[in-house]
XYZ file of C-alpha atoms in Angstrom:
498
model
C 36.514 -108.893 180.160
C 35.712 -109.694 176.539
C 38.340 -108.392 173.578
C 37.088 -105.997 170.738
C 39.110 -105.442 168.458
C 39.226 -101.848 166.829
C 37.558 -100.920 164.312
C 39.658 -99.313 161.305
C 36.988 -97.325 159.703
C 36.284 -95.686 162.726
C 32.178 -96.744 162.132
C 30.198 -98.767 165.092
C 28.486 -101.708 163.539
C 24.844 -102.283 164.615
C 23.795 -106.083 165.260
C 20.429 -107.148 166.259
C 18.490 -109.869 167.183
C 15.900 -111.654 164.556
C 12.652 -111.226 166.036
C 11.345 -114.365 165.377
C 14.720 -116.834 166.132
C 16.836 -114.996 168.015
C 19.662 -114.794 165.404
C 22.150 -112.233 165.481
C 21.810 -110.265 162.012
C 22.083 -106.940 160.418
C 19.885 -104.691 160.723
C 16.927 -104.812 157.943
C 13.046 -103.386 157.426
C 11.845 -107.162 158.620
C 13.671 -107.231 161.740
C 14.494 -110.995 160.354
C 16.902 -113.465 159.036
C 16.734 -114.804 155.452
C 15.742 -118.372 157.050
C 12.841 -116.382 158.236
C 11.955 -114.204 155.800
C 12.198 -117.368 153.208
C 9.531 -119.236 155.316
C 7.080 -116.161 156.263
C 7.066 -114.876 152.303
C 6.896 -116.691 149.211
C 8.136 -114.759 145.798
C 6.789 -116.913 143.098
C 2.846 -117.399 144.846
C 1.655 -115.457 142.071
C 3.296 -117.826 139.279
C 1.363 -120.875 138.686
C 3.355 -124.365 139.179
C 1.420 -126.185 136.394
C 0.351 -125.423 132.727
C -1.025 -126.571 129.652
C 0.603 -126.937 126.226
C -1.220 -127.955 123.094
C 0.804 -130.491 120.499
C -0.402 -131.395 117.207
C 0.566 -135.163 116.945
C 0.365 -135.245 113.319
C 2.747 -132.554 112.495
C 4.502 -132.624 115.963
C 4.085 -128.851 116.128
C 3.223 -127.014 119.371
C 0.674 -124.137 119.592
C 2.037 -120.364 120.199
C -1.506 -118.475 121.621
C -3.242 -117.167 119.362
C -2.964 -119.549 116.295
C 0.165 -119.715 115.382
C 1.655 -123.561 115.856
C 5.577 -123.953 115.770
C 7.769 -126.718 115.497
C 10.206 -127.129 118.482
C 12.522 -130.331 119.400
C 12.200 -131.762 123.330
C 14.625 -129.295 125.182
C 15.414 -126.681 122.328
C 15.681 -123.542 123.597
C 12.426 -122.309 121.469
C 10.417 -124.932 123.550
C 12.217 -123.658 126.456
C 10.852 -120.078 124.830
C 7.346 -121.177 124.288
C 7.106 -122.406 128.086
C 8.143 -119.216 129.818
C 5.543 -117.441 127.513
C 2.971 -119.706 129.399
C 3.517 -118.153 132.754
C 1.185 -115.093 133.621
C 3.080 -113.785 136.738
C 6.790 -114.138 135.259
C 7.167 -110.787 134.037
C 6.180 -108.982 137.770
C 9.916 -110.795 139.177
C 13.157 -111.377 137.776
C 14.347 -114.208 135.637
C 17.387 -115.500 136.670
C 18.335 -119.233 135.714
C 15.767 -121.844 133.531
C 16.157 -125.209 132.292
C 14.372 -128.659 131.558
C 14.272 -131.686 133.774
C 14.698 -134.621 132.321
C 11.535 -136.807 131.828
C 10.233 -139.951 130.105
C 9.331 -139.001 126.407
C 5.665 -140.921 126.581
C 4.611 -139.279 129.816
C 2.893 -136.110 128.123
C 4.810 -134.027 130.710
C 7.602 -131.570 130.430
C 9.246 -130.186 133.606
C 11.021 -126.447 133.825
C 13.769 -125.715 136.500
C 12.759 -122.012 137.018
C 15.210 -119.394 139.320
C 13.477 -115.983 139.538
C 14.522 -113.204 142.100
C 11.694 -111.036 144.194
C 11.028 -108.597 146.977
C 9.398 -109.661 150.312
C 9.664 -107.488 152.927
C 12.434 -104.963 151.744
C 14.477 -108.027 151.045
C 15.552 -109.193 147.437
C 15.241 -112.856 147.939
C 15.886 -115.846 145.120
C 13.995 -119.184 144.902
C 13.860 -121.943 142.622
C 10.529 -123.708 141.616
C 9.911 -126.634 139.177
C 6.985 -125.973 136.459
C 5.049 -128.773 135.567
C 4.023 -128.586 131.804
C 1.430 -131.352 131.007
C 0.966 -132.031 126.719
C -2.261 -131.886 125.391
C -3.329 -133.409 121.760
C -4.812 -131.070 119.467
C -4.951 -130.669 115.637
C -4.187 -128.022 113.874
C -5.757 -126.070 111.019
C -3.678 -127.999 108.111
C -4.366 -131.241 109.661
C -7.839 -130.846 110.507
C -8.340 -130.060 106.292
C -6.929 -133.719 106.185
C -7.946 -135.734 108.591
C -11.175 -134.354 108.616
C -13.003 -137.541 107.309
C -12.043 -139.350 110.231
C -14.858 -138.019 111.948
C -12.423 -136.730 115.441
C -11.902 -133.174 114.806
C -14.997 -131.026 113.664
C -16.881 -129.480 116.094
C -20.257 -128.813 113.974
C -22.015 -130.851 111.308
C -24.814 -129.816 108.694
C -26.118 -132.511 107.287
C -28.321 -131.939 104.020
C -30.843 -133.875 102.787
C -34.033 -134.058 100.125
C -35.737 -137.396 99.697
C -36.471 -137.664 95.919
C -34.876 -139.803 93.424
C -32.678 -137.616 91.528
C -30.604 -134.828 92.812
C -31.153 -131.564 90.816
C -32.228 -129.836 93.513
C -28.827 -130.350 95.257
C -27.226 -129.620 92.023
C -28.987 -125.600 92.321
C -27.666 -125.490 95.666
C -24.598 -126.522 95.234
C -24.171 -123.329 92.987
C -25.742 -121.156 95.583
C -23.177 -122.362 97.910
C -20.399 -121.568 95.095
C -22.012 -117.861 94.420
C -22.145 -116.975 98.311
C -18.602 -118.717 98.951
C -20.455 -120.660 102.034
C -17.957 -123.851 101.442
C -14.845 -121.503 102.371
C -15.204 -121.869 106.302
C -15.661 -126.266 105.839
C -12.456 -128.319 107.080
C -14.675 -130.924 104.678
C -17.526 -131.398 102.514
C -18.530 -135.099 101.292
C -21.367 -136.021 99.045
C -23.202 -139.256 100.613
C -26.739 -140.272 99.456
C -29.290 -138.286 99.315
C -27.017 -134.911 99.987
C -23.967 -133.411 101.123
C -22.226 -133.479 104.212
C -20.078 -129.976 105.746
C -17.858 -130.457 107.975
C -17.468 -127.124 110.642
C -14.573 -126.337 112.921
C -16.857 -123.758 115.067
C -20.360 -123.741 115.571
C -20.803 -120.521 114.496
C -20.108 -121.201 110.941
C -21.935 -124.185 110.807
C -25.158 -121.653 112.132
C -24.405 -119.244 109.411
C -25.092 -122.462 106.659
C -27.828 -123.513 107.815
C -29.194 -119.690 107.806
C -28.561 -119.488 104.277
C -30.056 -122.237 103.652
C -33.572 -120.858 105.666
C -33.126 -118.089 103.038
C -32.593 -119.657 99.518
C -34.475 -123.075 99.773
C -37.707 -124.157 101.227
C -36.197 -126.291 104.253
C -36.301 -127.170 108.341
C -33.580 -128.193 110.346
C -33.382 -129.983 113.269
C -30.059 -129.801 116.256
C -28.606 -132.474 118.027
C -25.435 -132.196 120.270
C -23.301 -135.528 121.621
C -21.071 -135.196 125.019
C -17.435 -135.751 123.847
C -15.202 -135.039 127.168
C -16.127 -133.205 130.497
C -13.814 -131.565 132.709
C -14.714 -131.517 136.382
C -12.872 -129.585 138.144
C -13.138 -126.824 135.715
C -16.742 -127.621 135.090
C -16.338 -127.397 131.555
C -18.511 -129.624 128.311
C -16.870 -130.678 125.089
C -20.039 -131.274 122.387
C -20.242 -131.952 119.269
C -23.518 -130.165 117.072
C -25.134 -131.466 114.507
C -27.299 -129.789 111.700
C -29.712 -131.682 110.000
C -31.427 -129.669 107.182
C -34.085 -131.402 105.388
C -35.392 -129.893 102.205
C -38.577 -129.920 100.820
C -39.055 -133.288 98.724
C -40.892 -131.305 95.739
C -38.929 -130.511 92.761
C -39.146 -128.398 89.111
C -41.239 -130.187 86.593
C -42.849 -132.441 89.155
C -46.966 -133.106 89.566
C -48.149 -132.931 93.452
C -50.962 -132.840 94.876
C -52.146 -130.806 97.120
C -54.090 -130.919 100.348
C -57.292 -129.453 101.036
C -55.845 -126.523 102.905
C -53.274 -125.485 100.488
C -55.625 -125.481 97.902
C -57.389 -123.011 100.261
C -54.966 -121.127 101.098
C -54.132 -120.735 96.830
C -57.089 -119.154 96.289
C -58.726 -122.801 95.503
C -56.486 -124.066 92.995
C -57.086 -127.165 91.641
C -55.806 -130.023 93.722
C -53.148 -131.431 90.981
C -50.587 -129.054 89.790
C -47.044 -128.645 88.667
C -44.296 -127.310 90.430
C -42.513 -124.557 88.070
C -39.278 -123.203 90.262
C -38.052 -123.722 93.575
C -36.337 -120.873 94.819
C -37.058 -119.523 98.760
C -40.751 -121.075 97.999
C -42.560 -123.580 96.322
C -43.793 -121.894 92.974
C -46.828 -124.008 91.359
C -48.936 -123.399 88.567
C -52.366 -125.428 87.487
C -52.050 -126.569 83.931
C -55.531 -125.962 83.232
C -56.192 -122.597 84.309
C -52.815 -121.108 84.209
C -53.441 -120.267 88.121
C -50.133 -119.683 89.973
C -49.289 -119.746 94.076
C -46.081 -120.064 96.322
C -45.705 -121.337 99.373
C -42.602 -120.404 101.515
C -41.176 -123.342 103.742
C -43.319 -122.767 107.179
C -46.352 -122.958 105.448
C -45.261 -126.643 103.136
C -44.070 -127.949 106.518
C -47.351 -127.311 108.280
C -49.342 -129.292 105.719
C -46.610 -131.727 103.732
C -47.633 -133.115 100.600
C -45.733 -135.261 97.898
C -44.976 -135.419 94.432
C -47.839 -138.088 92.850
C -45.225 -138.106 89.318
C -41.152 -137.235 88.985
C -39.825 -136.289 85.608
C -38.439 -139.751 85.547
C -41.598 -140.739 85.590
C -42.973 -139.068 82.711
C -44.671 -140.183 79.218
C -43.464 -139.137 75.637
C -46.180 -137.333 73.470
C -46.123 -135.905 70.266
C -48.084 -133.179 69.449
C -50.682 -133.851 67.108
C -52.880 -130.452 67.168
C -52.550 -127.645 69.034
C -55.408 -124.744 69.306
C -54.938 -121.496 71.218
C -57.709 -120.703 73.666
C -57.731 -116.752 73.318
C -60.112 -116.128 75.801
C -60.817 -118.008 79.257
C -62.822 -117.328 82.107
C -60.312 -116.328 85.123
C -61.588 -115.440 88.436
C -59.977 -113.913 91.694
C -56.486 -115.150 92.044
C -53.281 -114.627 90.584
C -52.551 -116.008 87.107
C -48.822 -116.695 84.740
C -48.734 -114.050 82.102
C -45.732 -116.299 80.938
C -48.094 -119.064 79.491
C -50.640 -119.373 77.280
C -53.688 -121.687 77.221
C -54.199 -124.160 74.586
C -56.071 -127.238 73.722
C -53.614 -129.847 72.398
C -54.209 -132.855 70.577
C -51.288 -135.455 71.083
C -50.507 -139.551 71.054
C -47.883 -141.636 72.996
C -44.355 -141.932 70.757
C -44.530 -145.660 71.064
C -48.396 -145.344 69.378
C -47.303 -143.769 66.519
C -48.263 -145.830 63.284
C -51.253 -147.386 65.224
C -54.930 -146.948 64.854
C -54.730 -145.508 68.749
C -57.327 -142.688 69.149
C -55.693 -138.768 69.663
C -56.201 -137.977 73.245
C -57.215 -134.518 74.240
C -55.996 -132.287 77.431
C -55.702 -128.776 78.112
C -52.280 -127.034 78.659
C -50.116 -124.239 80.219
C -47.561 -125.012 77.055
C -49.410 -123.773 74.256
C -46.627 -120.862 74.118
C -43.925 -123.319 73.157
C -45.741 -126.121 71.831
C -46.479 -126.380 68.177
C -47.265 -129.583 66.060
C -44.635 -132.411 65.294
C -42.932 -131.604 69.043
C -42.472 -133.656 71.368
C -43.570 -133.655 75.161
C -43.141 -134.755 78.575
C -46.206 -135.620 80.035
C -48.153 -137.652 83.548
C -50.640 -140.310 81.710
C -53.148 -139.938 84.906
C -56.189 -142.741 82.896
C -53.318 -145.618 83.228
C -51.091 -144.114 86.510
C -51.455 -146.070 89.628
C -50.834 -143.611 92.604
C -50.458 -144.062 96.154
C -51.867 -140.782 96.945
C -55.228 -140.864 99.685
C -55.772 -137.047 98.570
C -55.412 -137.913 94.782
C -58.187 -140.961 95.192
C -61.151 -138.984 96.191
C -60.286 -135.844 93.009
C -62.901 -137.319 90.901
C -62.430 -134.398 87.820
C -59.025 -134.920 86.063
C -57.535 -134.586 82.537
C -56.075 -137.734 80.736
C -53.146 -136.130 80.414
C -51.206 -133.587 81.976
C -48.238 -132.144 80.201
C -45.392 -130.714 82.043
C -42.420 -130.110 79.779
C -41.190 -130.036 75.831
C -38.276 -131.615 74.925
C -35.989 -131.114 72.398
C -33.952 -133.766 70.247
C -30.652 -134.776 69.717
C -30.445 -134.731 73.246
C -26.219 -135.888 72.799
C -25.535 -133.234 70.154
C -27.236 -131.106 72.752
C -24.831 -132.122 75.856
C -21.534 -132.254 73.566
C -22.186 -128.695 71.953
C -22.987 -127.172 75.323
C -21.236 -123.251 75.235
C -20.992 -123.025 79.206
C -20.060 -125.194 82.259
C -20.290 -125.153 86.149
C -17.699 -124.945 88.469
C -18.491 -127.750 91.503
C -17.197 -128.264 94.706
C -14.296 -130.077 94.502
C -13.105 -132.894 92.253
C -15.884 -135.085 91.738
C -14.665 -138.841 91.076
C -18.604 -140.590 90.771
C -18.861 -141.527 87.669
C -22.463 -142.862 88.192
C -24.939 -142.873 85.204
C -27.666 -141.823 87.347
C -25.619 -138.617 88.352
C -24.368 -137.823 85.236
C -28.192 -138.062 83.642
C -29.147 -135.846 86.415
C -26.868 -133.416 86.026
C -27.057 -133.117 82.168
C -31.063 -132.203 82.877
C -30.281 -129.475 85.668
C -27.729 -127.904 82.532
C -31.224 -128.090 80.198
C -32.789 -126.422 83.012
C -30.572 -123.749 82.958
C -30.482 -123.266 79.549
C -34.473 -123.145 79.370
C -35.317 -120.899 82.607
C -33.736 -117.438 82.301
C -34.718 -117.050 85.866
C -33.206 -120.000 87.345
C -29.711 -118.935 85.486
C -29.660 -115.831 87.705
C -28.689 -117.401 90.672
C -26.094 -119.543 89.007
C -22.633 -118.650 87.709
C -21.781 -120.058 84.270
C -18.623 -119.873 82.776
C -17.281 -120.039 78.754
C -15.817 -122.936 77.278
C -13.801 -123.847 73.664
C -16.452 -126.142 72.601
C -17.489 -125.615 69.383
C -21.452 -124.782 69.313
C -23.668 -127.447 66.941
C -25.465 -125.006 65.072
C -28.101 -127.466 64.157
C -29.624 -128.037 67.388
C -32.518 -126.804 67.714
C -32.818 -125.888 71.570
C -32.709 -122.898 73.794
C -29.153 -121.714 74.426
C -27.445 -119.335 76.844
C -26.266 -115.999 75.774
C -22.345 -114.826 75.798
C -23.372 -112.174 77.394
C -24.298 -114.186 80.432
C -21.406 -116.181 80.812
C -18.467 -115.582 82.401
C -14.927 -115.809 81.616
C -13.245 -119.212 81.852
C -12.817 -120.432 85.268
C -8.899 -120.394 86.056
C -7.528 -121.727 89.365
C -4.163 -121.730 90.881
C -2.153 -124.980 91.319
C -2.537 -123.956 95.646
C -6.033 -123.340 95.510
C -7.217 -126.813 93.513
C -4.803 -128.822 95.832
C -6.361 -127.143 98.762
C -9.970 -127.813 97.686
C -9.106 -131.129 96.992
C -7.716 -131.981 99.838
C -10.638 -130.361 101.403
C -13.468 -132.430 99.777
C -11.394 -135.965 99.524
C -9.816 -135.740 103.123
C -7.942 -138.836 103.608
């Protein structure tokens, strides 16, 4: 006979077997032994055993989801913080114990000692899992500002360009760019040759540049993407896009010629004419008719055709006679009310004191011109062009005059009442650039519709009263421009990287 001892509480305790070992146990809802149970269910399935963080080298700063990066020491409990936040399935059990394993600094790989407690089959059980963290480099927003020269960390490129040989044109849209505020959204913008450079984060930014672009310039753009890194198992591309935006080579106060078709398509305007404004489309006007026509960027692109003389190019006239023509024959088309028709008698600067004949053309200019002034003007009898179109025009004037121009050109730049606000500091110090931009100011001071696109802002400078030149209004100017010390160091960082 076997002993049993009594049982004080007077209560029979129930034992049974474990149905899959055999073990004598209490009785539970699994009918099984915690060995058992432990190796039939699993608590932390639905917690994964590996994960990503993202560590900005250059600040040593780790990224909290969505954009917020923090700085955290190896095995401070804010790490320790910012790697529980990492696990989806943590908050469906109960956390119990957690702490780092030690690991080699330079392996990229932090390790979490995780205990969490879970039910499995009526049972609370507890289990202990290690979390494998691997470090990934990425930059963050401040950094990317700064190291975006390098070339590693933008996503999106525009890259604008205009072949000519001065850069007035980039000047006007460089103050578009201003207006809009189209340069906030750039980690960088650098000025190279022949245009500018912006530097995108996203490629949706980048998209919205080159849009405005379609919509304030005559320009085409082509796209271009580069493989960076490919993930495999993920099946996932890293590319990097790239915007090239190439404007229309034609610039204000240039002579072009134009093709057979556009001269069509303008109602037959004369083959040689002058560009007046660039805005959305290609305004021209023929000097001898005073016919005008536009053409938007589609239709310049389908039949290109080049400037035959720049301004740089240009001859200095003075005006010798000047006549009025009151009445001229105009046919269908449409015509510049702005202008007036004159026949001008003028001779080159450096013919003056010479027996040298007065040479006679016809002009759009006779509204501004009078005699003793001096003009800008293409000598066509002694220009050698490169121009198959221009060749076979067998009717042309001498001369075609494009633009008057005013003296004391200095007095003019030192006494100007207004300046420009640019992108960034500027440290080129070319002559070529500073010529340039001194002629898109005269521009501005000259074409009341070119200054409505542009903001202009007062200055101290006292105004030479004896210039004799057009001038800009105070009541078109804005206040001076005033920035704070945070928002110059940002744009400078911006535009001069490092």
């Amino acid at each position: 006979m076997e002993y049993i001892e009594p049982n004080p509480s007077g209560a029979v305790t129930q034992k049974i077997l474990c149905c899959e070992c055999g073990t004598l146990i209490s009785p539970n809802p699994a009918n099984m032994c915690i060995a058992c149970i432990r190796t039939r269910a699993d608590v932390s399935e639905n917690i994964p055993k590996q994960a990503m963080l993202h560590f900005c080298r250059f600040c040593e700063r780790y990224l909290q989801p969505p954009n917020t990066w923090m700085p955290c020491a190896l095995e401070s409990r804010e790490l320790l913080a910012l790697c529980l936040k990492k696990l989806k399935g943590l908050n469906k059990v109960r956390l119990i114990d957690a702490s780092f394993i030690w690991t080699e600094p330079h392996s990229k790989r932090l390790k979490v000692n995780i205990t969490i407690q879970g039910e499995a089959f009526g049972t609370i059980l507890q289990q202990s899992f290690v979390v494998e963290y691997i470090i990934h480099y990425q930059m963050c927003d401040v950094c990317c500002k700064q190291k975006g020269s390098d070339g590693e960390c933008w996503r999106a490129l525009v890259q604008i360009r205009q072949r000519t040989i001065h850069k007035k044109t980039l000047f006007y849209i460089e103050q578009l760019i201003l207006r809009h505020n189209m340069h906030k959204s750039a980690m960088n913008i650098r000025e190279t040759e022949g245009g500018l450079n912006f530097y995108y984060q996203a490629k949706n930014n980048a998209r919205k540049m080159v849009d405005f672009l379609l919509s304030v310039i005559p320009c085409q753009y082509k796209t271009s993407e580069e493989l960076v890194s490919h993930d495999i198992q993920s099946n996932i591309f890293n590319y990097k896009y790239t915007y090239f935006v190439e404007i229309a080579p034609i610039c204000k106060d240039e002579v072009v010629c134009l093709t057979t078709g556009n001269s069509r398509y303008l109602n037959h305007m004369s083959q040689v004419v002058i560009c007046s404004r660039i805005s959305d489309n290609v305004h021209l006007i023929d000097p001898l008719t005073l016919k005008i026509g536009q053409l938007n960027a589609q239709q310049f692109f389908r039949e290109p055709f080049q400037a035959i003389c720049h301004q740089k190019q240009l001859r200095e006239f003075m005006v010798m006679n000047i006549e009025p023509i009151r009445e001229s024959g105009k046919q269908f088309g449409s015509y510049s009310h702005k202008h007036t028709l004159a026949d001008v008698w003028v001779l080159p600067v450096n013919s003056l004191g010479t027996d040298e004949d007065e040479i006679h053309t016809r002009t759009h200019l006779g509204n501004v011109l009078a005699c003793g002034d001096y003009v800008l003007g293409f000598d066509v009898s002694h220009a050698v062009v490169n121009n198959s179109v221009f060749d076979k025009i067998k009717q042309l004037p001498d001369i075609i005059l494009v633009k008057k121009i005013y003296p004391d050109k200095v007095k003019r730049n030192k006494g100007r009442n207004f300046k420009l606000r640019r992108i960034g500091a500027r440290t080129e110090s070319m002559t070529t650039d500073n010529a340039d931009y001194n002629d898109f100011l005269e521009d501005l001071e000259e074409d009341p519709e070119l200054r409505k696109n542009v903001n202009m802002y007062k200055t101290q400078v006292q105004v030479e009263e004896d210039v004799e030149a057009p001038r800009v209004g105070l009541e078109e100017l804005l206040e001076d421009l005033v920035l704070d010390d945070k928002e110059e160091a940002e744009e400078e960082a911006m535009t001069d990287g490092c």
